[in-house]
Amino acid sequence: MGIIAIIKLLPVLVLAALMMSGFDALIAAPLATIVAAGVAMWTEKKNFSHVLDAAITNVREITIALFILMAAYAMAEVFMSTGVGASIINMALTLGITGKTVALVGAIVTSILSIATGTSWGTFAACAPIFLWLNHIVGGNILLTVGAIAGGACFGDNIGLISDTTIVSSGIQGVEVVKRVKHQGVWSGLVLLTGVIAFGIAGMIMVPSSVAGNGAEAINQIPAEVWAKLAEERESAVTLLNQVRDGVPYYMIIPLILVLITAFMGYQTFICLFLGIASAYVLGKFAGTVTDTNSFFNDLIMSGFADAGSWVVVMMMWVAAFGGIMKMMDAFKPLSDLLGRISRNVRQLMFWNAILSIFGNMALADEMAQIVTIGPIIRNLVEKNVVGSEEDIYTLKLRNATFSDAMGVFGSQLIPWHVYIGFYIGIASTVYPLHDFIAIDIIKYNFIAFIAVFSMLFLTLTGFDRFIPKFALPREPQVRLKTAEEKKADEAVAQA
């Protein structure tokens, strides 16, 4: 690798160093983009206007994703406030939970709630007080329960239409969110099903108690000081807990069902999201959770737009600009050449993309940092090394988006120093001070995360993904690695 090639990778190192130093992506991405612009002007002998054009051209490609993010944040705010989330929890809690089943039910509830709200952190903050105290009442295993709600909370962050990691990872790979969800849908369902079965079996083996409990009793057990601390950490979780305690009509789950049905029927993401918002408004009027139309739009919808615009949308624009400049100077060519040499086929190359994603997450200790740093690299590896039809290349990009998200969100659950683990420990310790939580407590029985990460790697490498509907990667010779001559021809075209 020549000195120029090393210098071209300097912006990535700057981005990674800033993220590891604690800088938010909203600051790290612009600074890394400035460094990338300077490197590109020097190494490629381009003027600033040319570099700026490359950056803006790449930003244009994610415009739809930015609008989707704003709509997704709005729907998440609406679902949390109108009782959609509370209805999910209340329906589950009517089943009659015992010490043997509290972890199993916790995994199911958090997985569904995280799909509805698009936030794993918010889901964990809302459900930890209920399920940890419910576990206390019915004599369950505290580590089994905390692992269940931690893994379940991550489920919707990997497949939910309104999850920022789902949208950002899809946007970086240039794929539609709905198509991405359909691609991984069956695999995700099998991961959840297997995880739930594992929690059910573990509960039967590890927990002797069969005492029953209910959610209202668990909420009433929460000390006043815990309510105060939780309000500081996650105010929306307090709102949700109050709705669970006071009760909301079960029909408030209908907006979530409508969103899921339209998504799997293949409707455009905007239609799914706006249908969710509209149905939550109408049903919320009947349920009494929406009392004023002006407040619905000015407080909930506008709050969602503002939350998206104040961070994730701006961050995405800078990340796209960064990627455009790096693409213009072909900065990832050395890595592309290396993995092209050690990969004997496209499937192996895709496996290495997954490995890059998980190791990037370990190094950066932040799932969004991994997505925005490693995402452009693995996209480039496919575009530079693989020959195939437009449809087949699109399928590989769908898998790349799934890698970024799954290895980011689920992978975080297996990394003791990850910010996810730190947040979960903080919330669990706050709402249930009777146990001194440490990192291994979140990891030890996080069956859903273990199954998701290792099944993804195994299925990709072995080709057994072909047995899962819509999840198969295209096979040789539908796709193949480019020859050295084809790569040289591409370089010649790029330099012309």
Short mmCIF file of C-alpha atoms in Angstrom, two decimals:
data_model
loop_
_atom_site.label_atom_id
_atom_site.label_comp_id
_atom_site.label_asym_id
_atom_site.label_seq_id
_atom_site.Cartn_x
_atom_site.Cartn_y
_atom_site.Cartn_z
CA MET A 1 0.00 0.00 0.00
CA GLY A 2 1.50 3.33 -1.10
CA ILE A 3 1.71 6.47 0.98
CA ILE A 4 -1.06 8.11 -1.07
CA ALA A 5 -3.40 5.20 -0.41
CA ILE A 6 -2.73 5.50 3.33
CA ILE A 7 -3.39 9.23 3.25
CA LYS A 8 -6.73 8.64 1.49
CA LEU A 9 -7.82 6.49 4.45
CA LEU A 10 -6.90 9.25 6.92
CA PRO A 11 -10.48 10.70 7.02
CA VAL A 12 -11.84 7.30 8.14
CA LEU A 13 -9.26 7.15 10.91
CA VAL A 14 -10.20 10.69 11.95
CA LEU A 15 -13.90 9.76 12.03
CA ALA A 16 -13.22 6.62 14.06
CA ALA A 17 -10.87 8.44 16.46
CA LEU A 18 -13.41 11.21 17.08
CA MET A 19 -16.20 8.71 17.73
CA MET A 20 -14.02 6.68 20.08
CA SER A 21 -13.06 9.88 21.90
CA GLY A 22 -16.68 10.53 22.74
CA PHE A 23 -17.61 13.03 20.02
CA ASP A 24 -21.17 12.76 18.74
CA ALA A 25 -21.56 11.69 15.11
CA LEU A 26 -23.11 15.10 14.42
CA ILE A 27 -19.71 16.66 15.18
CA ALA A 28 -17.42 13.84 14.09
CA ALA A 29 -18.94 13.54 10.59
CA PRO A 30 -18.50 17.23 9.60
CA LEU A 31 -14.92 17.29 10.90
CA ALA A 32 -14.08 14.07 9.04
CA THR A 33 -15.73 15.49 5.90
CA ILE A 34 -13.53 18.58 6.08
CA VAL A 35 -10.46 16.37 6.39
CA ALA A 36 -11.69 14.24 3.46
CA ALA A 37 -12.16 17.36 1.31
CA GLY A 38 -8.61 18.51 2.03
CA VAL A 39 -7.17 15.07 1.27
CA ALA A 40 -9.18 14.80 -1.96
CA MET A 41 -8.07 18.23 -3.20
CA TRP A 42 -4.44 17.28 -2.59
CA THR A 43 -4.36 13.67 -3.80
CA GLU A 44 -6.75 14.04 -6.75
CA LYS A 45 -5.64 17.56 -7.75
CA LYS A 46 -9.28 18.72 -7.75
CA ASN A 47 -10.56 22.15 -6.85
CA PHE A 48 -13.02 22.76 -4.02
CA SER A 49 -16.01 23.05 -6.37
CA HIS A 50 -15.37 19.59 -7.78
CA VAL A 51 -15.09 18.09 -4.30
CA LEU A 52 -18.26 19.89 -3.20
CA ASP A 53 -20.14 18.55 -6.22
CA ALA A 54 -19.12 14.98 -5.30
CA ALA A 55 -20.36 15.50 -1.74
CA ILE A 56 -23.70 17.06 -2.72
CA THR A 57 -24.35 14.46 -5.42
CA ASN A 58 -24.09 11.75 -2.79
CA VAL A 59 -26.37 13.65 -0.40
CA ARG A 60 -29.05 13.80 -3.12
CA GLU A 61 -29.12 9.99 -3.18
CA ILE A 62 -30.40 9.83 0.42
CA THR A 63 -33.02 12.59 0.21
CA ILE A 64 -35.90 10.12 0.46
CA ALA A 65 -34.32 8.51 3.51
CA LEU A 66 -34.20 11.91 5.23
CA PHE A 67 -37.94 12.46 4.73
CA ILE A 68 -38.60 8.90 5.93
CA LEU A 69 -36.60 9.62 9.08
CA MET A 70 -38.75 12.67 9.89
CA ALA A 71 -41.98 10.72 9.33
CA ALA A 72 -40.62 7.80 11.37
CA TYR A 73 -39.73 10.01 14.34
CA ALA A 74 -43.20 11.56 14.18
CA MET A 75 -44.89 8.15 14.19
CA ALA A 76 -42.73 6.97 17.08
CA GLU A 77 -43.77 10.02 19.11
CA VAL A 78 -47.43 9.41 18.25
CA PHE A 79 -47.30 5.69 19.12
CA MET A 80 -45.66 6.38 22.49
CA SER A 81 -48.16 9.09 23.44
CA THR A 82 -51.50 7.81 22.11
CA GLY A 83 -51.40 4.43 23.86
CA VAL A 84 -50.23 2.13 21.07
CA GLY A 85 -47.22 1.06 23.14
CA ALA A 86 -49.22 0.73 26.35
CA SER A 87 -51.84 -1.46 24.65
CA ILE A 88 -49.13 -3.93 23.63
CA ILE A 89 -47.86 -4.24 27.19
CA ASN A 90 -51.33 -4.49 28.73
CA MET A 91 -52.43 -7.23 26.34
CA ALA A 92 -49.40 -9.32 27.30
CA LEU A 93 -49.80 -8.72 31.02
CA THR A 94 -53.34 -10.12 31.02
CA LEU A 95 -51.95 -13.58 30.24
CA GLY A 96 -51.07 -14.29 33.85
CA ILE A 97 -47.30 -14.23 34.26
CA THR A 98 -45.37 -16.57 36.56
CA GLY A 99 -41.72 -16.81 37.53
CA LYS A 100 -41.24 -19.40 34.79
CA THR A 101 -42.74 -17.22 32.03
CA VAL A 102 -41.78 -13.66 32.97
CA ALA A 103 -38.62 -13.70 30.80
CA LEU A 104 -40.47 -15.26 27.85
CA VAL A 105 -43.27 -12.67 28.00
CA GLY A 106 -40.73 -9.88 28.48
CA ALA A 107 -38.92 -10.87 25.29
CA ILE A 108 -42.18 -10.93 23.31
CA VAL A 109 -43.47 -7.62 24.67
CA THR A 110 -40.21 -5.71 24.18
CA SER A 111 -39.75 -7.03 20.65
CA ILE A 112 -43.23 -5.89 19.61
CA LEU A 113 -42.98 -2.59 21.47
CA SER A 114 -39.61 -1.81 19.88
CA ILE A 115 -41.15 -2.32 16.44
CA ALA A 116 -43.96 0.07 17.39
CA THR A 117 -41.71 2.77 18.84
CA GLY A 118 -38.53 2.29 16.80
CA THR A 119 -36.32 2.69 19.85
CA SER A 120 -34.53 -0.01 21.81
CA TRP A 121 -33.39 2.41 24.50
CA GLY A 122 -36.90 3.79 25.00
CA THR A 123 -38.37 0.28 25.01
CA PHE A 124 -35.90 -0.95 27.62
CA ALA A 125 -36.45 2.14 29.78
CA ALA A 126 -40.23 1.65 29.61
CA CYS A 127 -40.26 -2.10 30.20
CA ALA A 128 -37.44 -2.55 32.72
CA PRO A 129 -39.48 -1.13 35.64
CA ILE A 130 -42.41 -3.40 34.83
CA PHE A 131 -40.62 -6.65 34.17
CA LEU A 132 -37.82 -6.37 36.73
CA TRP A 133 -40.29 -5.67 39.53
CA LEU A 134 -42.72 -8.24 38.14
CA ASN A 135 -39.83 -10.71 38.16
CA HIS A 136 -39.26 -9.78 41.83
CA ILE A 137 -42.91 -10.42 42.70
CA VAL A 138 -43.23 -13.80 40.97
CA GLY A 139 -39.77 -15.08 41.95
CA GLY A 140 -38.21 -15.21 38.49
CA ASN A 141 -34.52 -15.21 37.55
CA ILE A 142 -33.37 -11.57 37.38
CA LEU A 143 -30.54 -12.23 34.89
CA LEU A 144 -32.78 -14.25 32.60
CA THR A 145 -35.39 -11.49 32.61
CA VAL A 146 -32.97 -8.62 32.02
CA GLY A 147 -31.38 -10.56 29.14
CA ALA A 148 -34.81 -11.16 27.64
CA ILE A 149 -35.94 -7.53 27.68
CA ALA A 150 -32.51 -6.32 26.49
CA GLY A 151 -32.53 -8.62 23.45
CA GLY A 152 -36.21 -8.04 22.75
CA ALA A 153 -35.76 -4.27 22.89
CA CYS A 154 -33.12 -4.55 20.15
CA PHE A 155 -35.38 -6.56 17.85
CA GLY A 156 -37.42 -3.63 16.52
CA ASP A 157 -34.30 -1.50 16.18
CA ASN A 158 -33.11 -4.01 13.59
CA ILE A 159 -36.30 -4.45 11.59
CA GLY A 160 -38.68 -1.65 12.58
CA LEU A 161 -39.79 0.72 9.84
CA ILE A 162 -39.32 3.70 12.15
CA SER A 163 -36.00 2.70 13.71
CA ASP A 164 -33.25 5.22 12.98
CA THR A 165 -30.65 2.46 12.62
CA THR A 166 -32.86 0.62 10.11
CA ILE A 167 -33.39 3.79 8.07
CA VAL A 168 -29.80 5.05 8.26
CA SER A 169 -28.24 1.68 7.39
CA SER A 170 -30.65 1.30 4.47
CA GLY A 171 -30.02 4.84 3.27
CA ILE A 172 -26.25 4.40 3.29
CA GLN A 173 -26.58 1.24 1.15
CA GLY A 174 -29.08 2.95 -1.17
CA VAL A 175 -31.98 0.55 -0.58
CA GLU A 176 -35.63 1.07 0.35
CA VAL A 177 -36.55 0.41 3.96
CA VAL A 178 -39.62 -1.67 3.09
CA LYS A 179 -37.64 -3.89 0.72
CA ARG A 180 -34.95 -4.29 3.36
CA VAL A 181 -37.57 -5.34 5.95
CA LYS A 182 -39.06 -7.88 3.52
CA HIS A 183 -35.58 -9.25 2.77
CA GLN A 184 -34.79 -10.03 6.40
CA GLY A 185 -38.34 -10.47 7.71
CA VAL A 186 -38.48 -14.28 7.85
CA TRP A 187 -34.95 -14.52 9.25
CA SER A 188 -35.79 -11.95 11.95
CA GLY A 189 -38.98 -13.83 12.81
CA LEU A 190 -37.06 -17.08 13.17
CA VAL A 191 -34.45 -15.38 15.36
CA LEU A 192 -37.19 -14.07 17.64
CA LEU A 193 -39.07 -17.38 17.70
CA THR A 194 -35.92 -19.33 18.55
CA GLY A 195 -35.00 -16.81 21.23
CA VAL A 196 -38.46 -16.92 22.80
CA ILE A 197 -38.35 -20.74 22.86
CA ALA A 198 -34.93 -20.56 24.53
CA PHE A 199 -36.29 -18.22 27.22
CA GLY A 200 -39.27 -20.50 27.72
CA ILE A 201 -37.08 -23.58 28.19
CA ALA A 202 -34.63 -21.70 30.43
CA GLY A 203 -37.50 -20.41 32.56
CA MET A 204 -38.88 -23.90 33.03
CA ILE A 205 -35.45 -25.27 34.01
CA MET A 206 -33.98 -22.41 36.05
CA VAL A 207 -37.01 -21.05 37.92
CA PRO A 208 -38.88 -23.18 40.48
CA SER A 209 -41.57 -20.56 41.23
CA SER A 210 -45.03 -20.68 39.65
CA VAL A 211 -46.44 -17.67 41.54
CA ALA A 212 -48.52 -15.40 39.27
CA GLY A 213 -48.35 -11.61 39.15
CA ASN A 214 -49.67 -8.66 37.14
CA GLY A 215 -48.32 -5.45 35.68
CA ALA A 216 -50.29 -3.02 37.82
CA GLU A 217 -48.94 -4.68 40.96
CA ALA A 218 -45.40 -4.43 39.60
CA ILE A 219 -45.79 -0.73 38.77
CA ASN A 220 -47.18 -0.02 42.23
CA GLN A 221 -44.06 -1.64 43.71
CA ILE A 222 -41.77 0.90 42.02
CA PRO A 223 -40.37 3.30 44.67
CA ALA A 224 -40.97 7.06 44.30
CA GLU A 225 -37.26 7.82 43.92
CA VAL A 226 -37.12 5.40 40.98
CA TRP A 227 -39.93 7.29 39.25
CA ALA A 228 -37.98 10.52 39.67
CA LYS A 229 -34.74 9.06 38.31
CA LEU A 230 -36.54 7.45 35.38
CA ALA A 231 -38.18 10.77 34.51
CA GLU A 232 -34.70 12.31 34.27
CA GLU A 233 -33.37 9.48 32.11
CA ARG A 234 -36.38 8.88 29.81
CA GLU A 235 -39.51 10.96 30.38
CA SER A 236 -41.44 9.17 27.62
CA ALA A 237 -41.01 5.92 29.57
CA VAL A 238 -42.83 7.46 32.53
CA THR A 239 -45.72 8.49 30.26
CA LEU A 240 -45.92 4.95 28.93
CA LEU A 241 -45.84 3.43 32.43
CA ASN A 242 -48.68 5.70 33.54
CA GLN A 243 -50.74 4.58 30.54
CA VAL A 244 -50.05 0.93 31.40
CA ARG A 245 -51.14 1.51 34.99
CA ASP A 246 -54.24 3.52 34.08
CA GLY A 247 -55.13 1.30 31.10
CA VAL A 248 -55.83 2.03 27.45
CA PRO A 249 -58.23 0.19 25.10
CA TYR A 250 -56.77 -2.87 23.43
CA TYR A 251 -57.83 -1.56 20.02
CA MET A 252 -55.00 0.98 20.22
CA ILE A 253 -52.75 -1.79 18.90
CA ILE A 254 -54.52 -1.54 15.51
CA PRO A 255 -52.23 1.24 14.13
CA LEU A 256 -49.21 -1.02 14.59
CA ILE A 257 -50.98 -3.93 12.91
CA LEU A 258 -51.94 -1.71 9.95
CA VAL A 259 -48.34 -0.53 9.54
CA LEU A 260 -46.98 -4.09 9.59
CA ILE A 261 -49.58 -5.38 7.14
CA THR A 262 -49.04 -2.60 4.61
CA ALA A 263 -45.26 -2.97 4.92
CA PHE A 264 -45.29 -6.70 4.17
CA MET A 265 -47.77 -6.12 1.34
CA GLY A 266 -45.05 -3.99 -0.26
CA TYR A 267 -46.54 -0.52 0.06
CA GLN A 268 -44.12 2.42 -0.01
CA THR A 269 -42.64 3.35 3.37
CA PHE A 270 -44.33 6.77 3.45
CA ILE A 271 -47.76 5.18 3.04
CA CYS A 272 -47.09 2.78 5.92
CA LEU A 273 -45.89 5.55 8.23
CA PHE A 274 -48.65 8.05 7.48
CA LEU A 275 -51.27 5.30 7.80
CA GLY A 276 -49.90 4.60 11.27
CA ILE A 277 -50.04 8.26 12.27
CA ALA A 278 -53.56 8.77 10.89
CA SER A 279 -55.01 5.61 12.46
CA ALA A 280 -53.43 6.43 15.84
CA TYR A 281 -55.04 9.88 15.68
CA VAL A 282 -58.51 8.53 14.83
CA LEU A 283 -58.45 5.69 17.37
CA GLY A 284 -56.82 7.93 19.96
CA LYS A 285 -59.81 10.25 19.66
CA PHE A 286 -62.12 7.38 20.57
CA ALA A 287 -59.80 6.17 23.35
CA GLY A 288 -59.39 9.63 24.85
CA THR A 289 -55.59 9.63 24.44
CA VAL A 290 -55.87 12.34 21.76
CA THR A 291 -57.85 15.21 23.22
CA ASP A 292 -56.82 18.12 21.04
CA THR A 293 -55.97 18.14 17.33
CA ASN A 294 -53.71 21.17 17.61
CA SER A 295 -51.69 19.49 20.35
CA PHE A 296 -51.49 16.30 18.29
CA PHE A 297 -49.84 18.16 15.42
CA ASN A 298 -47.98 20.91 17.29
CA ASP A 299 -46.69 18.73 20.14
CA LEU A 300 -46.38 15.20 18.79
CA ILE A 301 -45.85 15.54 15.03
CA MET A 302 -43.73 18.65 15.28
CA SER A 303 -41.74 17.16 18.14
CA GLY A 304 -40.96 14.13 15.98
CA PHE A 305 -39.89 16.31 13.06
CA ALA A 306 -37.79 18.48 15.37
CA ASP A 307 -36.08 15.51 17.03
CA ALA A 308 -35.15 14.06 13.63
CA GLY A 309 -34.03 17.41 12.21
CA SER A 310 -31.95 18.32 15.23
CA TRP A 311 -29.71 15.27 14.97
CA VAL A 312 -30.19 12.27 12.71
CA VAL A 313 -31.16 14.09 9.49
CA VAL A 314 -28.25 16.53 9.72
CA MET A 315 -25.88 13.75 10.70
CA MET A 316 -27.00 11.66 7.72
CA MET A 317 -26.37 14.55 5.34
CA TRP A 318 -22.81 14.95 6.60
CA VAL A 319 -22.20 11.20 6.45
CA ALA A 320 -23.43 11.12 2.86
CA ALA A 321 -21.20 14.07 1.98
CA PHE A 322 -18.27 12.24 3.57
CA GLY A 323 -19.06 9.10 1.59
CA GLY A 324 -19.29 11.03 -1.68
CA ILE A 325 -15.84 12.49 -1.25
CA MET A 326 -14.33 9.15 -0.24
CA LYS A 327 -15.96 7.53 -3.27
CA MET A 328 -14.61 10.23 -5.59
CA MET A 329 -11.01 9.52 -4.60
CA ASP A 330 -11.57 5.71 -4.42
CA ALA A 331 -10.22 5.73 -0.88
CA PHE A 332 -11.22 2.17 -0.04
CA LYS A 333 -9.39 0.57 -2.96
CA PRO A 334 -6.65 -1.06 -0.80
CA LEU A 335 -9.23 -2.73 1.45
CA SER A 336 -11.30 -3.67 -1.60
CA ASP A 337 -8.27 -5.26 -3.26
CA LEU A 338 -7.31 -7.14 -0.08
CA LEU A 339 -10.74 -8.67 0.50
CA GLY A 340 -11.06 -9.34 -3.22
CA ARG A 341 -7.85 -11.39 -3.07
CA ILE A 342 -8.73 -13.42 0.03
CA SER A 343 -12.35 -14.01 -1.04
CA ARG A 344 -12.80 -16.94 -3.40
CA ASN A 345 -16.39 -16.00 -4.21
CA VAL A 346 -19.05 -13.37 -3.57
CA ARG A 347 -20.44 -15.20 -0.55
CA GLN A 348 -17.06 -15.06 1.20
CA LEU A 349 -16.79 -11.36 0.37
CA MET A 350 -20.20 -10.77 1.98
CA PHE A 351 -19.08 -12.75 5.04
CA TRP A 352 -16.10 -10.42 5.39
CA ASN A 353 -18.48 -7.47 5.18
CA ALA A 354 -20.31 -8.89 8.20
CA ILE A 355 -17.03 -9.37 10.06
CA LEU A 356 -16.00 -5.78 9.27
CA SER A 357 -19.31 -4.60 10.72
CA ILE A 358 -18.99 -6.51 13.99
CA PHE A 359 -15.33 -5.53 14.49
CA GLY A 360 -16.16 -1.93 13.65
CA ASN A 361 -18.81 -2.05 16.36
CA MET A 362 -16.30 -3.49 18.83
CA ALA A 363 -13.77 -0.77 18.03
CA LEU A 364 -16.17 2.18 18.05
CA ALA A 365 -18.45 0.87 20.85
CA ASP A 366 -21.41 2.63 19.25
CA GLU A 367 -23.84 1.08 16.76
CA MET A 368 -24.56 4.30 14.86
CA ALA A 369 -20.85 5.09 14.64
CA GLN A 370 -20.27 1.63 13.16
CA ILE A 371 -23.10 2.07 10.67
CA VAL A 372 -21.89 5.45 9.39
CA THR A 373 -18.19 4.46 9.40
CA ILE A 374 -18.24 0.87 8.10
CA GLY A 375 -21.44 1.18 6.01
CA PRO A 376 -19.84 3.14 3.13
CA ILE A 377 -16.86 0.74 3.14
CA ILE A 378 -18.91 -2.43 2.70
CA ARG A 379 -21.06 -0.74 0.04
CA ASN A 380 -17.90 0.15 -1.84
CA LEU A 381 -16.60 -3.43 -1.53
CA VAL A 382 -19.67 -4.76 -3.34
CA GLU A 383 -19.72 -2.05 -6.01
CA LYS A 384 -16.02 -2.42 -6.76
CA ASN A 385 -15.69 -6.20 -6.66
CA VAL A 386 -18.92 -7.82 -7.83
CA VAL A 387 -20.45 -8.35 -11.26
CA GLY A 388 -24.15 -9.16 -11.50
CA SER A 389 -27.53 -7.95 -12.63
CA GLU A 390 -28.98 -4.79 -11.12
CA GLU A 391 -31.46 -6.90 -9.16
CA ASP A 392 -28.77 -9.21 -7.74
CA ILE A 393 -26.50 -6.32 -6.75
CA TYR A 394 -29.49 -4.73 -5.02
CA THR A 395 -29.98 -7.94 -3.02
CA LEU A 396 -26.35 -7.79 -1.90
CA LYS A 397 -26.92 -4.19 -0.79
CA LEU A 398 -29.99 -5.31 1.17
CA ARG A 399 -27.78 -7.83 2.98
CA ASN A 400 -25.14 -5.16 3.59
CA ALA A 401 -27.80 -2.95 5.21
CA THR A 402 -28.87 -5.90 7.36
CA PHE A 403 -25.23 -6.54 8.33
CA SER A 404 -24.73 -2.91 9.41
CA ASP A 405 -27.87 -2.90 11.50
CA ALA A 406 -27.78 -6.42 12.96
CA MET A 407 -24.08 -6.37 13.82
CA GLY A 408 -24.60 -2.88 15.22
CA VAL A 409 -27.71 -3.39 17.34
CA PHE A 410 -27.57 -7.09 18.22
CA GLY A 411 -23.77 -7.08 18.22
CA SER A 412 -23.81 -4.34 20.85
CA GLN A 413 -25.42 -6.80 23.27
CA LEU A 414 -22.30 -8.99 23.23
CA ILE A 415 -19.71 -6.22 23.72
CA PRO A 416 -19.16 -5.40 27.42
CA TRP A 417 -17.75 -1.91 26.80
CA HIS A 418 -20.48 -0.86 24.33
CA VAL A 419 -22.58 2.26 25.02
CA TYR A 420 -25.71 0.13 24.72
CA ILE A 421 -24.61 -2.05 27.64
CA GLY A 422 -23.73 1.05 29.65
CA PHE A 423 -27.19 2.53 29.09
CA TYR A 424 -28.96 -0.72 29.94
CA ILE A 425 -26.94 -1.13 33.14
CA GLY A 426 -27.76 2.46 34.12
CA ILE A 427 -31.50 2.03 33.56
CA ALA A 428 -31.67 -1.41 35.21
CA SER A 429 -29.74 -0.19 38.25
CA THR A 430 -31.96 2.88 38.51
CA VAL A 431 -35.31 1.11 38.33
CA TYR A 432 -34.31 -2.00 40.30
CA PRO A 433 -31.71 -1.07 42.95
CA LEU A 434 -31.99 -4.47 44.67
CA HIS A 435 -29.42 -5.94 42.24
CA ASP A 436 -25.98 -4.58 41.38
CA PHE A 437 -25.99 -4.96 37.57
CA ILE A 438 -22.76 -5.45 35.60
CA ALA A 439 -22.10 -5.92 31.87
CA ILE A 440 -22.12 -9.73 31.94
CA ASP A 441 -25.62 -9.62 33.45
CA ILE A 442 -26.96 -8.11 30.21
CA ILE A 443 -24.91 -10.45 28.01
CA LYS A 444 -25.11 -13.84 29.78
CA TYR A 445 -28.67 -14.86 28.82
CA ASN A 446 -29.21 -12.53 25.86
CA PHE A 447 -30.31 -15.44 23.68
CA ILE A 448 -31.88 -13.28 20.95
CA ALA A 449 -28.65 -11.35 20.36
CA PHE A 450 -26.50 -14.51 20.32
CA ILE A 451 -28.83 -16.22 17.85
CA ALA A 452 -29.06 -13.16 15.59
CA VAL A 453 -25.30 -12.52 15.30
CA PHE A 454 -24.11 -16.10 14.93
CA SER A 455 -26.94 -17.23 12.65
CA MET A 456 -26.27 -14.29 10.33
CA LEU A 457 -22.59 -15.21 10.04
CA PHE A 458 -23.29 -18.93 9.66
CA LEU A 459 -26.06 -18.58 7.08
CA THR A 460 -24.07 -16.11 4.99
CA LEU A 461 -20.89 -18.19 4.91
CA THR A 462 -22.49 -21.60 4.34
CA GLY A 463 -25.20 -20.60 1.87
CA PHE A 464 -27.90 -22.09 4.09
CA ASP A 465 -29.68 -18.74 3.84
CA ARG A 466 -31.22 -20.20 0.67
CA PHE A 467 -33.58 -22.20 2.90
CA ILE A 468 -35.04 -18.99 4.38
CA PRO A 469 -37.66 -17.28 2.16
CA LYS A 470 -36.51 -13.99 0.57
CA PHE A 471 -33.21 -14.14 2.48
CA ALA A 472 -31.02 -16.01 0.00
CA LEU A 473 -28.05 -14.28 -1.55
CA PRO A 474 -27.68 -14.64 -5.33
CA ARG A 475 -25.49 -17.61 -6.21
CA GLU A 476 -22.60 -18.06 -8.62
CA PRO A 477 -22.62 -17.53 -11.57
CA GLN A 478 -25.55 -15.06 -11.15
CA VAL A 479 -22.98 -12.95 -9.35
CA ARG A 480 -19.22 -13.30 -9.43
CA LEU A 481 -16.09 -11.46 -8.37
CA LYS A 482 -14.55 -9.16 -10.96
CA THR A 483 -11.37 -10.25 -12.68
CA ALA A 484 -8.19 -8.18 -12.40
CA GLU A 485 -8.71 -7.03 -15.98
CA GLU A 486 -12.24 -5.83 -15.24
CA LYS A 487 -11.02 -3.89 -12.21
CA LYS A 488 -8.30 -2.22 -14.29
CA ALA A 489 -10.89 -1.29 -16.91
CA ASP A 490 -13.10 0.26 -14.20
CA GLU A 491 -10.12 2.28 -12.94
CA ALA A 492 -9.39 3.51 -16.43
CA VAL A 493 -12.99 4.66 -16.88
CA ALA A 494 -12.96 6.39 -13.50
CA GLN A 495 -9.76 8.27 -14.32
CA ALA A 496 -10.96 9.32 -17.79
#
